[in-house]
Coordinates of C-alpha atoms and ligand atoms in Angstrom, one line a residue:
X22 CA 61.6 -126.4 -68.0
X23 CA 58.8 -124.2 -66.9
X24 CA 56.2 -122.9 -69.2
X25 CA 57.0 -119.3 -68.2
X26 CA 58.2 -117.0 -71.0
X27 CA 62.0 -117.2 -71.5
X28 CA 64.2 -114.2 -72.2
X29 CA 64.2 -113.6 -75.9
X30 CA 67.1 -111.9 -77.9
X31 CA 66.1 -109.0 -80.1
X32 CA 64.7 -109.9 -83.5
X33 CA 67.5 -110.6 -85.9
X34 CA 70.0 -112.1 -83.4
X35 CA 69.0 -115.7 -84.0
X36 CA 69.0 -115.1 -87.8
X37 CA 72.8 -114.6 -87.6
X38 CA 74.9 -117.4 -88.9
X39 CA 77.7 -117.3 -86.3
X40 CA 81.1 -116.2 -87.8
X41 CA 83.3 -119.2 -88.4
X42 CA 87.0 -118.2 -88.3
X43 CA 89.6 -119.8 -90.6
X44 CA 90.7 -123.3 -89.6
X45 CA 94.0 -123.5 -87.8
X46 CA 94.6 -127.2 -87.5
X47 CA 94.6 -130.3 -89.7
X48 CA 93.8 -133.7 -88.0
X49 CA 96.8 -136.0 -87.9
X50 CA 99.2 -133.6 -89.5
X51 CA 102.3 -132.6 -87.5
X52 CA 103.3 -129.4 -89.3
X53 CA 100.5 -127.0 -90.2
X54 CA 100.9 -123.9 -92.3
X55 CA 97.9 -121.6 -91.7
X56 CA 96.9 -119.5 -94.7
X57 CA 93.3 -119.1 -93.8
X58 CA 93.0 -115.8 -91.9
X59 CA 95.1 -113.3 -93.8
X60 CA 97.8 -113.0 -91.1
X61 CA 101.2 -111.8 -92.1
X62 CA 103.9 -114.4 -92.6
X63 CA 106.5 -111.9 -91.3
X64 CA 105.0 -111.6 -87.9
X65 CA 105.0 -108.3 -85.9
X66 CA 107.8 -105.9 -85.6
X67 CA 110.4 -107.0 -83.0
X68 CA 109.9 -103.6 -81.3
X69 CA 106.2 -104.3 -81.0
X70 CA 106.9 -107.7 -79.3
X71 CA 109.4 -106.0 -76.9
X72 CA 106.7 -103.3 -76.0
X73 CA 104.2 -106.1 -75.4
X74 CA 106.6 -107.9 -73.1
X75 CA 107.4 -104.7 -71.2
X76 CA 103.7 -104.2 -70.6
X77 CA 103.7 -107.5 -68.6
X78 CA 104.9 -105.4 -65.6
X79 CA 101.7 -103.3 -65.6
X80 CA 99.0 -106.0 -65.9
X81 CA 97.4 -104.9 -62.6
X82 CA 96.6 -101.4 -64.0
X83 CA 93.7 -100.4 -66.2
X84 CA 94.7 -99.1 -69.5
X85 CA 94.2 -95.5 -70.5
X86 CA 90.5 -95.7 -71.5
X87 CA 91.0 -93.0 -74.1
X88 CA 94.1 -94.7 -75.6
X89 CA 95.6 -91.2 -75.8
X90 CA 99.2 -92.2 -76.6
X91 CA 98.1 -94.6 -79.3
X92 CA 95.7 -92.1 -80.9
X93 CA 98.5 -89.5 -80.9
X94 CA 100.9 -92.0 -82.5
X95 CA 98.3 -92.8 -85.2
X96 CA 97.7 -89.0 -85.6
X97 CA 101.4 -88.5 -86.2
X98 CA 101.8 -91.4 -88.5
X99 CA 98.9 -90.4 -90.8
X100 CA 98.7 -86.6 -90.2
X101 CA 95.3 -86.8 -88.4
X102 CA 93.7 -85.1 -85.5
X103 CA 93.8 -87.6 -82.6
X104 CA 90.5 -86.2 -81.3
X105 CA 88.8 -87.7 -84.4
X106 CA 90.2 -91.2 -83.8
X107 CA 88.5 -94.0 -81.9
X108 CA 90.4 -97.2 -81.1
X109 CA 88.8 -100.6 -80.7
X110 CA 89.4 -104.2 -79.9
X111 CA 90.0 -105.0 -83.5
X112 CA 88.1 -103.2 -86.3
X113 CA 85.4 -105.8 -85.6
X114 CA 84.7 -103.9 -82.4
X115 CA 84.4 -100.6 -84.3
X116 CA 82.1 -102.1 -87.0
X117 CA 79.8 -103.4 -84.3
X118 CA 79.9 -100.0 -82.4
X119 CA 78.9 -98.2 -85.6
X120 CA 76.0 -100.6 -86.2
X121 CA 74.9 -100.2 -82.6
X122 CA 75.1 -96.4 -82.7
X123 CA 73.4 -95.8 -86.0
X124 CA 71.0 -98.8 -86.8
X125 CA 67.7 -99.7 -85.3
X126 CA 64.8 -102.1 -86.0
X127 CA 63.5 -101.5 -89.6
X128 CA 66.6 -99.8 -90.9
X129 CA 68.7 -101.2 -93.7
X130 CA 72.5 -101.5 -94.1
X131 CA 74.0 -102.2 -97.5
X132 CA 77.0 -104.4 -98.1
X133 CA 78.1 -106.1 -101.3
X134 CA 77.4 -109.8 -102.2
X135 CA 80.8 -111.2 -101.3
X136 CA 81.6 -108.7 -98.6
X137 CA 83.2 -109.3 -95.2
X138 CA 80.7 -111.3 -93.1
X139 CA 80.9 -109.1 -90.0
X140 CA 78.8 -106.5 -91.8
X141 CA 75.6 -108.6 -92.0
X142 CA 76.3 -110.0 -88.5
X143 CA 76.7 -106.5 -87.0
X144 CA 73.6 -105.3 -88.8
X145 CA 71.3 -108.2 -87.8
X146 CA 72.5 -107.8 -84.2
X147 CA 70.8 -104.3 -84.1
X148 CA 67.5 -105.5 -85.5
X149 CA 68.2 -103.9 -88.9
X150 CA 68.2 -105.6 -92.2
X151 CA 71.4 -106.4 -94.2
X152 CA 70.9 -105.7 -97.9
X153 CA 73.4 -107.3 -100.4
X154 CA 74.2 -105.2 -103.5
X155 CA 75.4 -107.3 -106.5
X156 CA 79.0 -107.1 -107.4
X157 CA 80.5 -107.1 -110.9
X158 CA 83.5 -109.3 -111.5
X159 CA 83.7 -109.9 -107.8
X160 CA 84.1 -106.2 -107.3
X161 CA 81.8 -103.7 -105.5
X162 CA 79.7 -101.8 -108.0
X163 CA 78.8 -98.3 -107.1
X164 CA 75.7 -98.2 -109.3
X165 CA 74.3 -101.4 -107.7
X166 CA 74.9 -100.0 -104.2
X167 CA 73.2 -96.7 -105.1
X168 CA 70.3 -98.7 -106.6
X169 CA 69.9 -100.6 -103.3
X170 CA 69.4 -97.4 -101.3
X171 CA 65.9 -96.8 -99.9
X172 CA 64.5 -94.3 -97.3
X173 CA 65.3 -97.0 -94.7
X174 CA 69.1 -97.2 -95.6
X175 CA 71.2 -95.9 -92.7
X176 CA 74.6 -97.4 -93.4
X177 CA 76.7 -98.6 -96.3
X178 CA 79.7 -100.9 -95.6
X179 CA 82.4 -100.9 -98.2
X180 CA 85.5 -103.1 -97.7
X181 CA 88.1 -101.6 -99.9
X182 CA 90.0 -103.8 -100.7
X183 CA 87.3 -106.4 -100.1
X184 CA 87.8 -109.6 -98.2
X185 CA 87.5 -112.4 -99.5
X186 CA 87.8 -111.3 -103.2
X187 CA 90.8 -109.0 -102.9
X188 CA 89.3 -106.5 -105.4
X189 CA 89.2 -102.7 -104.9
X190 CA 87.2 -99.7 -105.9
X191 CA 89.2 -96.7 -107.2
X192 CA 88.9 -93.6 -105.2
X193 CA 87.0 -91.7 -107.9
X194 CA 84.3 -94.4 -107.6
X195 CA 84.3 -94.2 -103.8
X196 CA 83.7 -90.4 -104.2
X197 CA 80.9 -91.0 -106.7
X198 CA 79.3 -93.4 -104.2
X199 CA 79.5 -90.9 -101.4
X200 CA 78.1 -88.1 -103.7
X201 CA 75.1 -90.4 -104.5
X202 CA 74.2 -91.3 -100.9
X203 CA 71.7 -89.3 -98.8
X204 CA 73.6 -87.3 -96.2
X205 CA 72.1 -89.2 -93.3
X206 CA 73.6 -92.5 -94.4
X207 CA 76.9 -93.4 -92.8
X208 CA 79.5 -94.6 -95.3
X209 CA 81.9 -97.0 -93.7
X210 CA 85.1 -97.4 -95.6
X211 CA 86.8 -100.5 -94.2
X212 CA 90.4 -100.3 -95.2
X213 CA 91.8 -103.3 -93.3
X214 CA 94.1 -104.2 -96.2
X215 CA 94.9 -100.7 -97.5
X216 CA 98.6 -100.9 -96.7
X217 CA 99.1 -103.6 -99.2
X218 CA 97.5 -101.8 -102.1
X219 CA 99.9 -100.6 -104.9
X220 CA 97.5 -98.7 -107.2
X221 CA 97.7 -95.1 -108.1
X222 CA 93.9 -94.8 -108.2
X223 CA 93.4 -96.2 -104.7
X224 CA 93.0 -94.3 -101.5
X225 CA 91.9 -95.5 -98.1
X226 CA 89.5 -92.6 -97.6
X227 CA 91.2 -90.1 -95.3
X228 CA 90.4 -87.2 -97.6
X229 CA 86.8 -88.1 -97.8
X230 CA 86.4 -88.5 -94.1
X231 CA 88.1 -85.1 -93.6
X232 CA 85.7 -83.3 -95.9
X233 CA 82.4 -84.9 -95.1
X234 CA 80.0 -85.5 -92.2
X235 CA 78.9 -89.0 -92.9
X236 CA 82.1 -91.0 -93.8
X237 CA 84.3 -93.1 -91.5
X238 CA 87.4 -95.1 -92.2
X239 CA 88.3 -98.3 -90.2
X240 CA 91.8 -99.6 -90.0
X241 CA 93.4 -102.6 -88.3
X242 CA 96.7 -103.7 -86.7
X243 CA 95.8 -107.3 -87.5
X244 CA 97.2 -107.4 -91.0
X245 CA 100.3 -105.6 -92.0
X246 CA 101.3 -104.9 -88.4
X247 CA 100.9 -108.6 -87.5
X248 CA 99.1 -108.0 -84.2
X249 CA 95.9 -110.0 -84.8
X250 CA 96.1 -111.7 -81.4
X251 CA 96.0 -108.4 -79.6
X252 CA 92.8 -107.2 -81.2
X253 CA 93.5 -103.6 -82.2
X254 CA 91.9 -101.4 -84.7
X255 CA 91.1 -97.7 -85.2
X256 CA 88.6 -95.5 -86.9
X257 CA 88.9 -91.9 -88.2
X258 CA 85.6 -90.1 -88.5
X259 CA 83.7 -86.8 -88.1
X260 CA 83.7 -85.4 -84.6
X261 CA 80.0 -86.1 -84.1
X262 CA 80.3 -89.8 -85.0
X263 CA 83.5 -90.1 -82.8
X264 CA 81.4 -88.6 -80.0
X265 CA 78.6 -91.1 -80.4
X266 CA 81.0 -94.0 -80.5
X267 CA 82.9 -92.8 -77.4
X268 CA 79.6 -92.8 -75.5
X269 CA 78.8 -96.5 -76.2
X270 CA 82.2 -98.2 -76.5
X271 CA 83.6 -100.2 -73.6
X272 CA 85.4 -97.7 -71.3
X273 CA 88.6 -99.8 -71.6
X274 CA 87.9 -101.5 -74.9
X275 CA 91.6 -101.5 -75.9
X276 CA 94.0 -103.3 -73.6
X277 CA 97.3 -102.0 -72.3
X278 CA 99.7 -104.4 -74.0
X279 CA 97.9 -103.8 -77.3
X280 CA 98.3 -100.0 -76.9
X281 CA 102.0 -100.4 -76.2
X282 CA 102.6 -102.8 -79.1
X283 CA 100.5 -100.7 -81.5
X284 CA 102.6 -97.6 -80.8
X285 CA 105.8 -99.5 -81.4
X286 CA 104.5 -101.1 -84.5
X287 CA 103.6 -97.8 -86.1
X288 CA 107.1 -96.5 -85.4
X289 CA 108.7 -99.5 -87.2
X290 CA 108.1 -98.3 -90.8
X291 CA 111.0 -100.5 -92.1
X292 CA 109.1 -103.6 -90.9
X293 CA 105.9 -102.4 -92.6
X294 CA 107.9 -101.8 -95.8
X295 CA 109.4 -105.3 -95.7
X296 CA 105.9 -106.8 -95.2
X297 CA 104.6 -104.8 -98.2
X298 CA 107.5 -105.8 -100.4
X299 CA 107.1 -109.4 -99.5
X300 CA 103.4 -109.2 -100.3
X301 CA 103.9 -107.4 -103.6
X302 CA 106.4 -110.0 -104.8
X303 CA 104.5 -113.1 -103.7
X304 CA 101.0 -111.9 -104.6
X305 CA 102.2 -111.5 -108.2
X306 CA 104.0 -114.9 -108.1
X307 CA 101.0 -116.8 -106.7
X308 CA 98.6 -115.2 -109.1
X309 CA 100.8 -116.2 -112.0
X310 CA 101.7 -119.7 -110.9
X311 CA 98.2 -120.7 -109.9
X312 CA 96.9 -119.2 -113.1
X313 CA 99.4 -121.3 -115.0
X314 CA 97.9 -124.4 -113.4
X315 CA 94.6 -123.5 -115.2
X316 CA 92.8 -122.2 -112.1
X317 CA 91.2 -118.7 -112.3
X318 CA 92.6 -116.3 -109.7
X319 CA 90.6 -113.1 -109.0
X320 CA 93.1 -110.2 -109.4
X321 CA 93.9 -109.1 -105.8
X322 CA 95.5 -106.0 -104.4
X323 CA 95.5 -107.4 -100.8
X324 CA 97.4 -110.1 -99.0
X325 CA 95.4 -113.0 -100.2
X326 CA 94.1 -114.5 -103.4
X327 CA 90.7 -116.0 -104.3
X328 CA 91.2 -119.2 -106.3
X329 CA 88.3 -120.6 -108.3
X330 CA 88.0 -124.4 -108.9
X331 CA 86.0 -126.3 -111.5
X332 CA 83.0 -128.3 -110.4
X333 CA 83.9 -131.7 -111.8
X334 CA 84.1 -134.6 -109.4
X335 CA 87.3 -134.8 -107.5
X336 CA 88.3 -131.2 -108.7
X337 CA 86.1 -129.0 -106.6
X338 CA 87.2 -126.4 -104.0
X339 CA 86.1 -128.8 -101.3
X340 CA 88.2 -131.6 -102.8
X341 CA 91.2 -129.2 -103.1
X342 CA 90.7 -128.1 -99.5
X343 CA 90.7 -131.7 -98.3
X344 CA 93.8 -132.5 -100.4
X345 CA 95.7 -129.5 -99.1
X346 CA 94.6 -129.9 -95.5
X347 CA 95.9 -133.5 -95.5
X348 CA 99.3 -132.0 -96.3
X349 CA 99.0 -129.4 -93.5
X350 CA 98.2 -126.5 -95.9
X351 CA 95.2 -124.7 -94.5
X352 CA 93.3 -122.4 -96.9
X353 CA 89.9 -120.8 -96.3
X354 CA 86.7 -122.3 -97.6
X355 CA 84.4 -119.3 -98.6
X356 CA 81.0 -120.9 -99.0
X357 CA 79.7 -118.6 -96.3
X358 CA 80.7 -115.8 -98.6
X359 CA 78.6 -117.3 -101.4
X360 CA 81.7 -118.6 -103.1
X361 CA 81.3 -122.3 -102.8
X362 CA 83.6 -123.0 -105.7
X363 CA 86.6 -121.0 -104.4
X364 CA 89.2 -121.1 -101.7
X365 CA 90.9 -118.0 -100.3
X366 CA 94.7 -118.3 -99.7
X367 CA 96.7 -115.8 -97.6
X368 CA 100.0 -114.8 -99.2
X369 CA 102.4 -116.8 -97.0
X370 CA 106.2 -117.2 -96.6
X371 CA 108.1 -118.2 -99.7
X372 CA 108.2 -121.8 -98.5
X373 CA 104.4 -121.9 -97.8
X374 CA 103.6 -120.3 -101.2
X375 CA 105.8 -122.8 -103.1
X376 CA 104.3 -125.7 -101.1
X377 CA 100.7 -124.7 -102.0
X378 CA 101.5 -124.3 -105.7
X379 CA 103.3 -127.6 -105.7
X380 CA 100.4 -129.3 -103.9
X381 CA 97.8 -127.7 -106.2
X382 CA 99.8 -129.0 -109.2
X383 CA 99.7 -132.4 -107.7
X384 CA 96.0 -132.1 -107.0
X385 CA 95.3 -131.2 -110.6
X386 CA 97.7 -133.9 -111.8
X387 CA 100.0 -131.4 -113.5
X388 CA 103.7 -130.5 -113.1
X389 CA 104.1 -127.2 -111.3
Ligands
PLP429 C1 87.6 -106.4 -94.5 C2 88.0 -106.7 -93.1 N1 87.6 -105.8 -92.1 C3 87.9 -106.0 -90.8 C4 88.5 -107.1 -90.4 C5 88.7 -107.3 -88.9 O1 89.9 -107.0 -88.5 P1 90.2 -107.0 -87.0 O2 91.2 -108.1 -86.7 O3 90.8 -105.6 -86.8 O4 89.0 -107.1 -86.2 C6 88.9 -108.1 -91.3 C7 89.6 -109.3 -90.8 O5 89.7 -110.3 -91.5 C8 88.6 -107.9 -92.7 O6 88.9 -108.8 -93.6

C-alpha cells in the first residue's frame, strides 16, 4: 500500500453498524420456518404473482421512471393525488432519500430508543447525528421526542406502529407531536405496518400530510402485500418535498415487475382482508399463549410480537433463540435494537405459531 491519502467516506459512514437482516437458515436443520423478518405467512396475492410473471416478457425495457400507473393505482386505493406520491425500492429507499435531501453535517434527526434501525443508519450516512428519544413502556413518547428537539433538529422519524416493539402512538398524540415541532423539521411517519392495526384511535397519517407542509407518510408493499422480494414502497408528502425527492431519486428506482405486481396487489382487497384477519386472530392467540407460559409479551398492533425472557442461566433470549433455531424456528434477536433480553417473532401460519408456542413451552420446561 502506498502512503498516499486514501479516499475517505464522509464522517459518520464508518460509525454505522451495518444492518443485519433476520436469519433465514438454521445449520443442519432440514425444514426452516422463518419468522424473523415480518413477512406475511399468506404470501402475495395470486394476481400479483401473475402480473409479475407477465412482466417477464418485458425485461429488456426500462420501467416507467415516474411509476405513473402505480402512483395512480395508489391514488385510487387511498383517495390521494398521484402527483404527491413518490415510489421507491422499498420504503428503505424513501427513508434514505429523505435523509439525503434534508440532512447535512451537524444536523440532528430524532428517532426513539427502540426504533427501526434504518433511521440512525440513514442519518449517519448524511453526516448528521441520530438522537434517540426515550420510550415509555416500549412506546414512543411525544414529550420525550419534543424535549430532544434542538435548533439542529431537521427530521423526526416515527415508526407507527414501531418495529420491533409493535406498539403504536394514537393519532391525537401524533398531531400533538406535529404541533410541537418547528415548521422546518420534517416529520416522517413510517406506517409500514398500518394495515394490520385495529384500533379506533390509530391513523397512518394521511390527514396530517394533507394539511401540513412538513409531514410525510411512508408505506410498503413488503408486509401485508407480501412483496418484500420486489422492494416496493411509497411515500405521500407535500408537493415541495415530493419535488425534492424526485430530483435525487434514481431515475428508474422502481423496477417494472414490481410496478406490475404492486398494481395487482392493490386491486386484490380480498387477499389483503384475509391477511389482516389471519393476523388479528393469531396475534391475539400468540400474545395470550406465550403470556400463559410466563413470558412477558409487549402488546402489539402489528404482525409480530416482542417476547421478553428472564436473565437466568439457560433461560435467556439467546438460549431460547438457540433452542428454537435447532428446531428450525427462526425468530429475530433484537440486541441491535437495545433489547438484548427479547426476541421478536413474526405472526406466522397456524402451524408455525403452534410449533413456536410448543417449543417455548418445552424450552421453559412447561406444558403448553
Ligand atoms: C418500520 C419499518 N419501516 C420500513 C421498513 C422497510 O420496509 P421495505 O421493505 O419497504 O424497505 C421496515 C421493514 O422491516 C420496517 O419495519
